[in-house]
Amino acid sequence: MSEASPELAVVVLSVGAPVELKTAVDSLLAQPIPIEIVVVNSGGGDPRSVLSSEASGISVISTPQLLWPGAARNVGIRSTRAPWVAFLASDLVASPGWAANRLLLHKKGRNSVASALVNSHPRNLYAWASHLSVLVRRMPGVPKRKALRYGASYARTLFEKYGGFREDLRVGEDTEFHRRMKRADRPVWAPSVQASHLNPTSFRQMIQDQLARGKRAAIHWPALDESSLLRRGFSRFMLIAPLSFRSVRGLDRLFVVASWPLVLACTFAYERGVDRGKRELARADGAGAARVTVVAILDRDDWHANTDIMVVVDPTYRHLTWIPRDLWVPSLNDRINAAFATGGGDLLLKAVRELGFRAESLVCVRRAATEAALEAVSVTVPVSEPLDFWYPLHPTRPIEEGRKAISFRPPEELLSGERLHQWMGARSMINRSGSDLLRLDRQQLLLRALLAADFDFQRVLRDSSLYRTSGKNPLAALSRVRPDWYFSTLGPLKDATTDGKAVLVKG
């Protein structure tokens, strides 16, 4: 890349080549620094006919089929070369310093930079109500700790490190991507990087927009709150109003306060849309919406035993997250693996929520259920390096009572019988220090292999006396898991000693 080549690429995301695409692209062409621009339009339309003559030299990629946002982002990433990559939706207009201020932070070492959104019509009450109802936590004046880190640009190396955006998500593809990132790589809040959002300017447009947003959120991002529409709408308003007052100054504050009755109407319309989405989702699912579910497996065949394996199943993001058993939970004053033994499923759900998950239901399985389900199973897993462990003479006895050496060798191992449990549970390595996190990596490889082999997980639930559930409809999410879902371990984590115990803590 020559010295004259742009350092920032911007992918403009467009559906159906809307007329506002011209304004979005023109705002980028007006930036005072050179930018590599590519328009990714999907769902039909002719983007070239919409763009101005000044945009004749930019790249345009258009497909008749509709692409979800993550897929469109990935097309743009592959079609650009600049070391930093930003994204601009077609209903946004970049402010004059949008590119330069973003690039300045990247050059100071920030791998990803979030941006702020301002109201496109600051003297229109309907536009203010719409803006506050959806985007109050992305306004430039919002307190930093309250700001949502979206509208981000990224160092291209992050896509090499973490992969691309998920292409099967209707919403939240950037949220899911950020979850995969280490804390140091996640977006920093940059209120100086601003774009204006094209908001509705009439009462009818405002209400229709809120209804559509609420319905879309309920279908693609189910929430835990089951309270009444009025309670949810008013609670939403009470979060928005004080935060909006703190986030603006001068004449804007007068318009913000004057828009509050309309904001209240917006919150009720949004929640009405949520209820419509829930009903639609329930009809599609038959038994009801699949919820974020925790799967826990006890390390002994006893309801008072600790949980050895804990996995959060998120059907919205198609994401499985393993929670290390040694993770310290402050409210529990113990490791998370003691939660079920101490207070049952409700306490374990509470502990998982404390970690930041929207955990809504739980299935806890005794060891005997998994042993019976895997009794006649043989499955091949990949092995990347020689692995040598000390393992108890009996799987359910402490290793201090006796041990034996076990090994796994590349490139793959055929597992059956006790070897399956050794692969899942071995922790003490012979020639180097073991790690519970490495054990979780092996569990993920095994689960993916079982899913690919069409293993019938209903086997685990054949005996109702060997599992317990909490929350609503906990089994719906489990039936959706596929081998192409994203698997990860909760992190980042660090070793610590708390209350005399060696534990892991988030950090």
Coordinates of C-alpha atoms in Angstrom, one line a residue:
M1 CA 0.0 0.0 0.0
S2 CA 1.5 3.4 -1.0
E3 CA 1.8 6.3 1.3
A4 CA -1.0 8.1 -0.5
S5 CA -3.5 5.2 0.0
P6 CA -6.3 5.9 2.5
E7 CA -5.7 4.6 6.0
L8 CA -9.5 4.3 6.8
A9 CA -11.9 2.2 4.8
V10 CA -15.7 2.9 5.2
V11 CA -18.3 0.3 4.3
V12 CA -21.7 1.9 3.7
L13 CA -24.5 -0.6 4.5
S14 CA -27.6 -0.3 2.3
V15 CA -30.8 -2.3 1.7
G16 CA -32.8 -1.7 -1.4
A17 CA -30.8 1.4 -2.5
P18 CA -32.8 4.0 -0.6
V19 CA -32.7 7.7 -1.6
E20 CA -30.9 8.6 1.7
L21 CA -27.9 6.5 0.5
K22 CA -26.8 9.5 -1.5
T23 CA -26.6 11.7 1.6
A24 CA -24.7 9.1 3.6
V25 CA -22.1 8.7 0.8
D26 CA -21.8 12.5 0.2
S27 CA -21.1 13.0 3.9
L28 CA -18.1 10.7 3.5
L29 CA -16.9 12.3 0.3
A30 CA -16.9 15.6 2.2
Q31 CA -14.6 14.4 4.9
P32 CA -11.3 16.3 5.0
I33 CA -9.1 13.2 4.8
P34 CA -9.0 10.6 2.0
I35 CA -11.2 7.5 2.6
E36 CA -11.5 4.2 0.9
I37 CA -15.3 3.9 0.4
V38 CA -17.3 0.8 -0.7
V39 CA -21.1 0.6 -0.8
V40 CA -22.6 -2.8 0.0
N41 CA -26.2 -2.8 -1.2
S42 CA -28.4 -5.9 -0.9
G43 CA -32.1 -6.7 -1.5
G44 CA -32.4 -5.1 -4.9
G45 CA -32.4 -1.6 -6.2
D46 CA -29.9 0.4 -8.3
P47 CA -27.4 2.1 -5.9
R48 CA -25.5 3.8 -8.8
S49 CA -28.7 5.6 -9.9
V50 CA -29.1 7.0 -6.4
L51 CA -25.5 8.3 -5.9
S52 CA -24.3 11.7 -7.0
S53 CA -21.8 12.2 -9.8
E54 CA -19.1 12.9 -7.2
A55 CA -19.4 9.2 -6.1
S56 CA -18.7 7.8 -9.5
G57 CA -15.2 6.6 -8.5
I58 CA -16.2 4.6 -5.4
S59 CA -16.7 0.9 -5.3
V60 CA -20.3 -0.4 -5.3
I61 CA -21.3 -4.0 -4.6
S62 CA -25.0 -4.9 -5.1
T63 CA -26.8 -8.2 -4.7
P64 CA -30.5 -8.9 -5.4
Q65 CA -30.7 -11.2 -2.3
L66 CA -31.0 -9.6 1.1
L67 CA -27.9 -9.9 3.3
W68 CA -28.1 -9.7 7.1
P69 CA -25.9 -6.9 8.5
G70 CA -23.0 -9.2 9.5
A71 CA -22.8 -10.7 6.0
A72 CA -22.9 -7.2 4.4
R73 CA -20.1 -6.1 6.8
N74 CA -17.9 -9.1 5.8
V75 CA -18.4 -8.4 2.1
G76 CA -17.2 -4.8 2.7
I77 CA -14.2 -6.0 4.8
R78 CA -13.1 -8.3 2.1
S79 CA -13.5 -5.6 -0.6
T80 CA -11.2 -3.0 1.2
R81 CA -7.6 -2.8 2.0
A82 CA -7.1 0.1 4.5
P83 CA -5.7 -0.9 7.9
W84 CA -8.7 0.4 9.8
V85 CA -12.3 -0.3 8.8
A86 CA -15.5 1.7 9.7
F87 CA -19.1 1.2 8.9
L88 CA -21.9 3.7 8.1
A89 CA -25.6 2.8 7.7
S90 CA -27.4 4.4 4.8
D91 CA -29.7 6.3 7.3
L92 CA -26.7 8.1 8.9
V93 CA -24.8 11.2 7.9
A94 CA -21.2 11.5 9.0
S95 CA -20.2 14.8 10.7
P96 CA -17.1 16.6 9.3
G97 CA -14.7 15.1 11.9
W98 CA -16.2 11.6 11.8
A99 CA -13.3 10.1 10.0
A100 CA -10.4 12.2 11.2
N101 CA -11.2 11.9 14.9
R102 CA -11.7 8.2 14.6
L103 CA -8.4 7.7 12.8
L104 CA -6.6 9.8 15.4
L105 CA -7.7 7.5 18.1
H106 CA -6.7 4.4 16.1
K107 CA -3.2 5.9 15.6
K108 CA -2.9 6.3 19.3
G109 CA -3.3 2.6 19.8
R110 CA -7.0 2.1 20.1
N111 CA -8.0 -1.1 18.2
S112 CA -11.7 -0.3 18.0
V113 CA -13.5 3.1 18.3
A114 CA -17.2 3.6 19.0
S115 CA -19.1 6.6 17.8
A116 CA -21.9 8.9 18.9
L117 CA -25.2 9.8 17.2
V118 CA -26.9 13.1 17.1
N119 CA -30.5 14.0 16.2
S120 CA -30.9 14.8 12.5
H121 CA -33.7 17.3 13.2
P122 CA -32.9 19.1 16.4
R123 CA -35.9 21.4 16.2
N124 CA -38.5 18.7 15.6
L125 CA -40.1 17.2 18.7
Y126 CA -41.1 13.9 17.0
A127 CA -37.5 13.5 15.9
W128 CA -36.3 14.1 19.4
A129 CA -38.8 11.6 20.9
S130 CA -37.7 9.0 18.4
H131 CA -34.0 9.7 18.9
L132 CA -34.2 9.6 22.7
S133 CA -36.4 6.5 22.8
V134 CA -33.8 4.4 20.8
L135 CA -30.5 6.3 21.0
V136 CA -30.3 8.2 24.2
R137 CA -27.2 6.1 25.3
R138 CA -25.4 7.0 22.1
M139 CA -25.7 10.7 22.4
P140 CA -22.4 12.7 22.6
G141 CA -23.2 14.1 26.0
V142 CA -24.2 10.9 27.7
P143 CA -22.0 10.0 30.7
K144 CA -19.2 7.7 29.6
R145 CA -20.2 4.9 31.9
K146 CA -23.7 4.9 30.4
A147 CA -22.6 5.0 26.7
L148 CA -23.3 2.1 24.4
R149 CA -20.2 1.3 22.4
Y150 CA -21.6 0.9 18.9
G151 CA -21.0 2.4 15.4
A152 CA -17.4 1.1 15.8
S153 CA -14.4 1.0 13.5
Y154 CA -11.8 -1.7 13.9
A155 CA -8.2 -2.4 13.2
R156 CA -8.2 -4.9 10.3
T157 CA -6.0 -7.2 12.4
L158 CA -9.0 -7.8 14.7
F159 CA -10.8 -9.7 12.0
E160 CA -7.7 -11.9 11.6
K161 CA -7.7 -12.4 15.3
Y162 CA -11.4 -13.0 16.0
G163 CA -12.9 -13.8 12.6
G164 CA -15.6 -11.9 10.9
F165 CA -19.1 -10.9 11.9
R166 CA -21.8 -13.6 12.3
E167 CA -23.8 -13.7 9.1
D168 CA -26.9 -15.4 10.5
L169 CA -28.0 -12.7 12.9
R170 CA -30.8 -10.2 12.0
V171 CA -29.6 -7.9 14.8
G172 CA -26.8 -7.7 17.3
E173 CA -24.0 -8.8 15.0
D174 CA -21.7 -6.2 16.5
T175 CA -22.7 -7.1 20.0
E176 CA -21.8 -10.7 19.4
F177 CA -18.5 -9.7 17.8
H178 CA -17.6 -7.6 20.8
R179 CA -18.3 -10.5 23.1
R180 CA -15.6 -12.5 21.4
M181 CA -13.0 -9.7 21.9
K182 CA -10.6 -9.4 24.8
R183 CA -11.4 -6.4 26.9
A184 CA -8.3 -4.4 25.6
D185 CA -9.6 -4.8 22.1
R186 CA -13.2 -3.7 22.7
P187 CA -14.4 -0.3 21.5
V188 CA -13.5 2.9 23.4
W189 CA -16.2 5.6 23.7
A190 CA -15.4 8.5 21.4
P191 CA -18.1 11.3 21.6
S192 CA -16.0 13.4 19.1
V193 CA -16.8 10.9 16.4
Q194 CA -20.3 11.8 15.4
A195 CA -23.0 11.0 12.8
S196 CA -26.6 12.2 12.6
H197 CA -29.4 9.7 12.6
L198 CA -32.3 10.3 10.2
N199 CA -35.2 10.2 12.6
P200 CA -39.0 10.3 11.9
T201 CA -40.5 13.8 11.8
S202 CA -44.2 13.1 12.2
F203 CA -46.3 11.5 14.8
R204 CA -47.4 8.6 12.6
Q205 CA -43.9 7.9 11.4
M206 CA -42.6 8.0 15.0
I207 CA -45.2 5.5 16.3
Q208 CA -44.8 3.1 13.3
D209 CA -41.0 3.1 13.7
Q210 CA -41.3 2.3 17.4
L211 CA -43.8 -0.5 16.8
A212 CA -41.4 -2.0 14.2
R213 CA -38.4 -1.7 16.4
G214 CA -40.1 -3.4 19.4
K215 CA -41.4 -6.2 17.3
R216 CA -38.0 -6.8 15.7
A217 CA -36.3 -6.8 19.1
A218 CA -38.7 -9.3 20.6
I219 CA -38.3 -11.7 17.7
H220 CA -34.5 -11.5 17.3
W221 CA -33.4 -10.5 20.8
P222 CA -35.9 -11.9 23.3
A223 CA -35.9 -10.1 26.7
L224 CA -36.4 -11.5 30.2
D225 CA -38.9 -8.9 31.4
E226 CA -42.4 -10.5 31.5
S227 CA -44.2 -7.6 33.3
S228 CA -47.2 -5.7 31.8
L229 CA -46.9 -3.4 28.8
L230 CA -47.7 -0.3 30.9
R231 CA -45.1 -1.2 33.5
R232 CA -42.4 -1.8 30.9
G233 CA -43.2 1.3 29.0
F234 CA -43.2 3.6 32.1
S235 CA -40.0 2.0 33.4
R236 CA -38.4 2.6 30.0
F237 CA -39.4 6.2 30.1
M238 CA -38.1 6.7 33.6
L239 CA -34.6 5.5 32.4
I240 CA -34.7 7.7 29.3
A241 CA -36.0 11.0 30.7
P242 CA -33.3 11.8 33.3
L243 CA -30.5 10.5 31.2
S244 CA -31.6 12.7 28.2
F245 CA -31.7 15.7 30.5
R246 CA -28.1 15.2 31.6
S247 CA -26.9 14.6 28.1
V248 CA -27.8 17.9 26.4
R249 CA -27.3 21.6 27.0
G250 CA -28.8 24.9 26.0
L251 CA -31.8 25.1 23.6
D252 CA -31.5 21.4 23.0
R253 CA -32.5 20.7 26.6
L254 CA -35.7 22.7 26.1
F255 CA -36.6 20.6 23.1
V256 CA -35.7 17.4 24.9
V257 CA -37.9 18.2 27.9
A258 CA -40.8 19.3 25.6
S259 CA -40.6 16.0 23.8
W260 CA -41.0 13.9 26.9
P261 CA -44.8 13.3 26.5
L262 CA -44.0 12.0 23.0
V263 CA -41.2 9.9 24.4
L264 CA -43.7 8.3 26.7
A265 CA -45.9 7.5 23.7
C266 CA -42.8 6.0 22.0
T267 CA -42.0 3.7 24.9
F268 CA -45.5 2.3 25.0
A269 CA -45.5 1.9 21.2
Y270 CA -42.2 0.1 21.4
E271 CA -43.4 -2.3 24.1
R272 CA -46.6 -2.9 22.2
G273 CA -44.4 -4.0 19.3
V274 CA -42.5 -6.2 21.7
D275 CA -45.8 -8.0 22.7
R276 CA -46.6 -8.4 19.0
G277 CA -43.2 -9.9 18.4
K278 CA -43.5 -12.3 21.4
R279 CA -46.8 -13.6 20.1
E280 CA -45.4 -14.1 16.6
L281 CA -42.4 -15.9 18.1
A282 CA -44.6 -18.1 20.3
R283 CA -46.7 -19.1 17.3
A284 CA -43.6 -20.0 15.3
D285 CA -42.1 -22.0 18.2
G286 CA -45.2 -23.8 19.1
A287 CA -44.3 -24.4 22.8
G288 CA -43.0 -20.9 23.2
A289 CA -39.9 -18.8 22.6
A290 CA -36.5 -20.4 23.1
R291 CA -34.8 -18.7 26.0
V292 CA -31.2 -18.2 27.2
T293 CA -30.7 -21.5 29.1
V294 CA -28.0 -22.7 31.4
V295 CA -27.1 -26.4 31.2
A296 CA -25.3 -27.7 34.3
I297 CA -23.9 -31.2 34.8
L298 CA -23.1 -32.4 38.4
D299 CA -19.7 -33.9 39.1
R300 CA -21.3 -36.7 41.2
D301 CA -24.5 -38.6 41.1
D302 CA -26.0 -36.5 43.9
W303 CA -28.2 -33.4 43.9
H304 CA -26.0 -31.9 46.6
A305 CA -22.8 -32.2 44.4
N306 CA -21.0 -29.3 42.7
T307 CA -21.6 -28.5 39.1
D308 CA -18.7 -29.7 37.0
I309 CA -19.8 -28.3 33.6
M310 CA -21.9 -25.1 33.0
V311 CA -22.8 -23.9 29.6
V312 CA -25.0 -20.9 28.7
V313 CA -27.0 -21.6 25.5
D314 CA -28.1 -18.4 23.7
P315 CA -30.4 -19.2 20.8
T316 CA -30.6 -15.5 19.7
Y317 CA -26.9 -15.3 19.1
R318 CA -26.5 -19.1 18.4
H319 CA -23.7 -19.0 21.0
L320 CA -22.6 -21.5 23.6
T321 CA -20.5 -20.1 26.5
W322 CA -18.7 -22.3 28.9
I323 CA -18.4 -21.0 32.5
P324 CA -15.3 -22.2 34.4
R325 CA -16.3 -24.0 37.6
D326 CA -13.7 -22.2 39.7
L327 CA -15.1 -18.7 38.8
W328 CA -15.7 -16.6 41.9
V329 CA -19.1 -15.1 42.4
P330 CA -19.1 -12.2 45.0
S331 CA -22.7 -12.5 46.0
L332 CA -22.3 -16.2 46.5
N333 CA -19.1 -15.8 48.4
D334 CA -17.9 -19.0 46.7
R335 CA -17.0 -20.5 43.4
I336 CA -19.9 -20.7 40.9
N337 CA -19.8 -24.5 41.0
A338 CA -21.2 -24.5 44.5
A339 CA -24.3 -22.4 43.6
F340 CA -26.7 -25.3 42.7
A341 CA -25.7 -27.4 45.8
T342 CA -26.3 -24.3 47.9
G343 CA -29.5 -23.0 46.6
G344 CA -30.7 -25.0 43.6
G345 CA -31.4 -23.8 40.1
D346 CA -32.6 -20.4 41.1
L347 CA -29.4 -19.5 42.9
L348 CA -27.3 -20.8 39.9
L349 CA -29.4 -18.7 37.5
K350 CA -28.8 -15.7 39.8
A351 CA -25.1 -16.3 39.8
V352 CA -25.0 -16.6 36.0
R353 CA -27.0 -13.3 35.6
E354 CA -24.4 -11.6 37.9
L355 CA -21.8 -12.5 35.3
G356 CA -23.8 -10.5 32.7
F357 CA -25.9 -13.2 30.9
R358 CA -29.6 -12.9 30.3
A359 CA -30.1 -16.4 31.8
E360 CA -33.8 -17.2 31.9
S361 CA -34.0 -21.0 32.4
L362 CA -31.9 -23.9 33.6
V363 CA -31.5 -27.7 33.1
C364 CA -29.3 -29.4 35.7
V365 CA -28.3 -33.1 35.0
R366 CA -26.9 -35.7 37.3
R367 CA -23.8 -37.5 36.3
A368 CA -25.7 -40.8 35.9
A369 CA -27.8 -39.3 33.1
T370 CA -24.7 -38.3 31.0
E371 CA -23.1 -41.7 31.7
A372 CA -26.2 -43.6 30.5
A373 CA -26.5 -41.4 27.4
L374 CA -22.8 -41.8 26.4
E375 CA -22.6 -45.6 27.2
A376 CA -22.7 -46.8 23.6
V377 CA -21.3 -43.7 21.9
S378 CA -18.1 -43.6 19.9
V379 CA -16.9 -40.3 18.4
T380 CA -13.7 -39.0 16.9
V381 CA -12.2 -35.7 18.1
P382 CA -9.2 -33.8 16.7
V383 CA -6.0 -33.7 18.8
S384 CA -3.6 -30.9 18.0
E385 CA -0.7 -31.9 20.3
P386 CA 0.3 -34.8 22.6
L387 CA -1.6 -34.6 25.9
D388 CA -0.6 -36.6 29.0
F389 CA -2.7 -36.4 32.2
W390 CA -2.9 -38.0 35.6
Y391 CA -6.5 -39.3 36.1
P392 CA -8.3 -40.8 39.1
L393 CA -8.4 -44.6 39.3
H394 CA -12.2 -44.1 39.4
P395 CA -13.8 -41.1 37.7
T396 CA -15.8 -40.0 40.7
R397 CA -13.1 -40.4 43.3
P398 CA -10.5 -37.8 44.3
I399 CA -7.2 -38.1 42.5
E400 CA -5.4 -38.2 45.8
E401 CA -6.8 -41.6 46.5
G402 CA -5.0 -43.0 43.5
R403 CA -4.1 -42.1 39.9
K404 CA -3.2 -43.4 36.5
A405 CA -1.6 -42.0 33.4
I406 CA -3.7 -41.4 30.3
S407 CA -2.7 -40.0 26.9
F408 CA -4.3 -38.5 23.8
R409 CA -2.3 -38.4 20.6
P410 CA -2.6 -36.3 17.3
P411 CA -4.1 -36.1 14.9
E412 CA -7.3 -37.5 16.3
E413 CA -8.7 -39.9 18.9
L414 CA -11.7 -42.2 18.8
L415 CA -13.4 -41.9 22.2
S416 CA -15.8 -44.3 23.8
G417 CA -16.6 -45.6 27.3
E418 CA -14.4 -44.2 30.0
R419 CA -12.2 -42.4 27.4
L420 CA -15.1 -40.0 26.8
H421 CA -15.2 -39.0 30.4
Q422 CA -11.4 -38.8 30.6
W423 CA -11.4 -36.4 27.6
M424 CA -14.0 -34.2 29.3
G425 CA -12.7 -34.2 32.8
A426 CA -8.9 -34.7 32.8
R427 CA -7.1 -31.7 34.3
S428 CA -3.8 -32.6 36.0
M429 CA -1.1 -32.7 33.3
I430 CA 2.0 -34.9 33.8
N431 CA 4.7 -32.7 32.2
R432 CA 3.2 -29.2 32.7
S433 CA 0.6 -27.4 34.7
G434 CA -3.0 -28.2 33.9
S435 CA -5.8 -25.8 33.4
D436 CA -9.5 -26.0 33.8
L437 CA -9.8 -23.7 30.7
L438 CA -8.0 -26.3 28.5
R439 CA -10.4 -28.9 29.8
L440 CA -13.3 -26.6 28.6
D441 CA -11.7 -26.4 25.2
R442 CA -11.7 -30.2 24.9
Q443 CA -15.4 -30.3 26.0
Q444 CA -16.2 -27.9 23.1
L445 CA -14.4 -30.1 20.6
L446 CA -16.4 -33.1 21.9
L447 CA -19.7 -31.4 21.8
R448 CA -19.2 -30.1 18.3
A449 CA -18.2 -33.7 17.2
L450 CA -21.3 -35.1 18.8
L451 CA -23.5 -32.6 17.1
A452 CA -21.9 -33.3 13.7
A453 CA -22.6 -37.0 14.3
D454 CA -26.3 -36.3 15.0
F455 CA -26.0 -37.6 18.5
D456 CA -29.5 -37.7 20.1
F457 CA -29.3 -35.5 23.2
Q458 CA -32.8 -36.6 24.3
R459 CA -31.0 -39.6 25.6
V460 CA -29.7 -37.5 28.5
L461 CA -33.3 -36.6 29.5
R462 CA -34.9 -40.0 29.2
D463 CA -35.1 -40.4 33.0
S464 CA -36.9 -37.5 34.5
S465 CA -35.6 -38.3 38.0
L466 CA -32.0 -37.5 36.8
Y467 CA -32.6 -33.9 35.8
R468 CA -34.2 -30.8 37.2
T469 CA -35.3 -27.6 35.5
S470 CA -35.9 -23.9 36.5
G471 CA -37.6 -21.1 34.6
K472 CA -39.9 -21.4 31.5
N473 CA -39.4 -23.7 28.6
P474 CA -35.8 -24.6 29.3
L475 CA -35.6 -27.4 26.7
A476 CA -36.5 -25.2 23.6
A477 CA -33.1 -23.7 23.3
L478 CA -31.3 -27.0 23.5
S479 CA -33.2 -28.5 20.6
R480 CA -31.8 -25.7 18.4
V481 CA -28.1 -26.1 19.0
R482 CA -26.1 -27.0 15.8
P483 CA -22.4 -27.7 15.2
D484 CA -22.0 -24.4 13.3
W485 CA -22.9 -22.3 16.4
Y486 CA -20.2 -20.2 18.0
F487 CA -18.5 -21.9 21.0
S488 CA -16.4 -19.9 23.5
T489 CA -15.3 -19.8 27.2
L490 CA -16.2 -16.9 29.4
G491 CA -13.3 -14.4 29.7
P492 CA -11.1 -12.6 30.2
L493 CA -10.2 -14.3 33.4
K494 CA -7.3 -14.2 35.9
D495 CA -6.1 -16.4 38.8
A496 CA -6.7 -15.1 42.3
T497 CA -6.9 -16.3 45.9
T498 CA -10.1 -15.4 47.6
D499 CA -11.2 -16.5 51.1
G500 CA -8.2 -18.9 51.1
K501 CA -9.3 -20.5 47.8
A502 CA -7.6 -20.6 44.4
V503 CA -10.2 -19.2 42.1
L504 CA -10.7 -17.4 38.8
V505 CA -12.1 -13.8 38.6
K506 CA -13.2 -11.7 35.7
G507 CA -10.7 -9.1 34.7

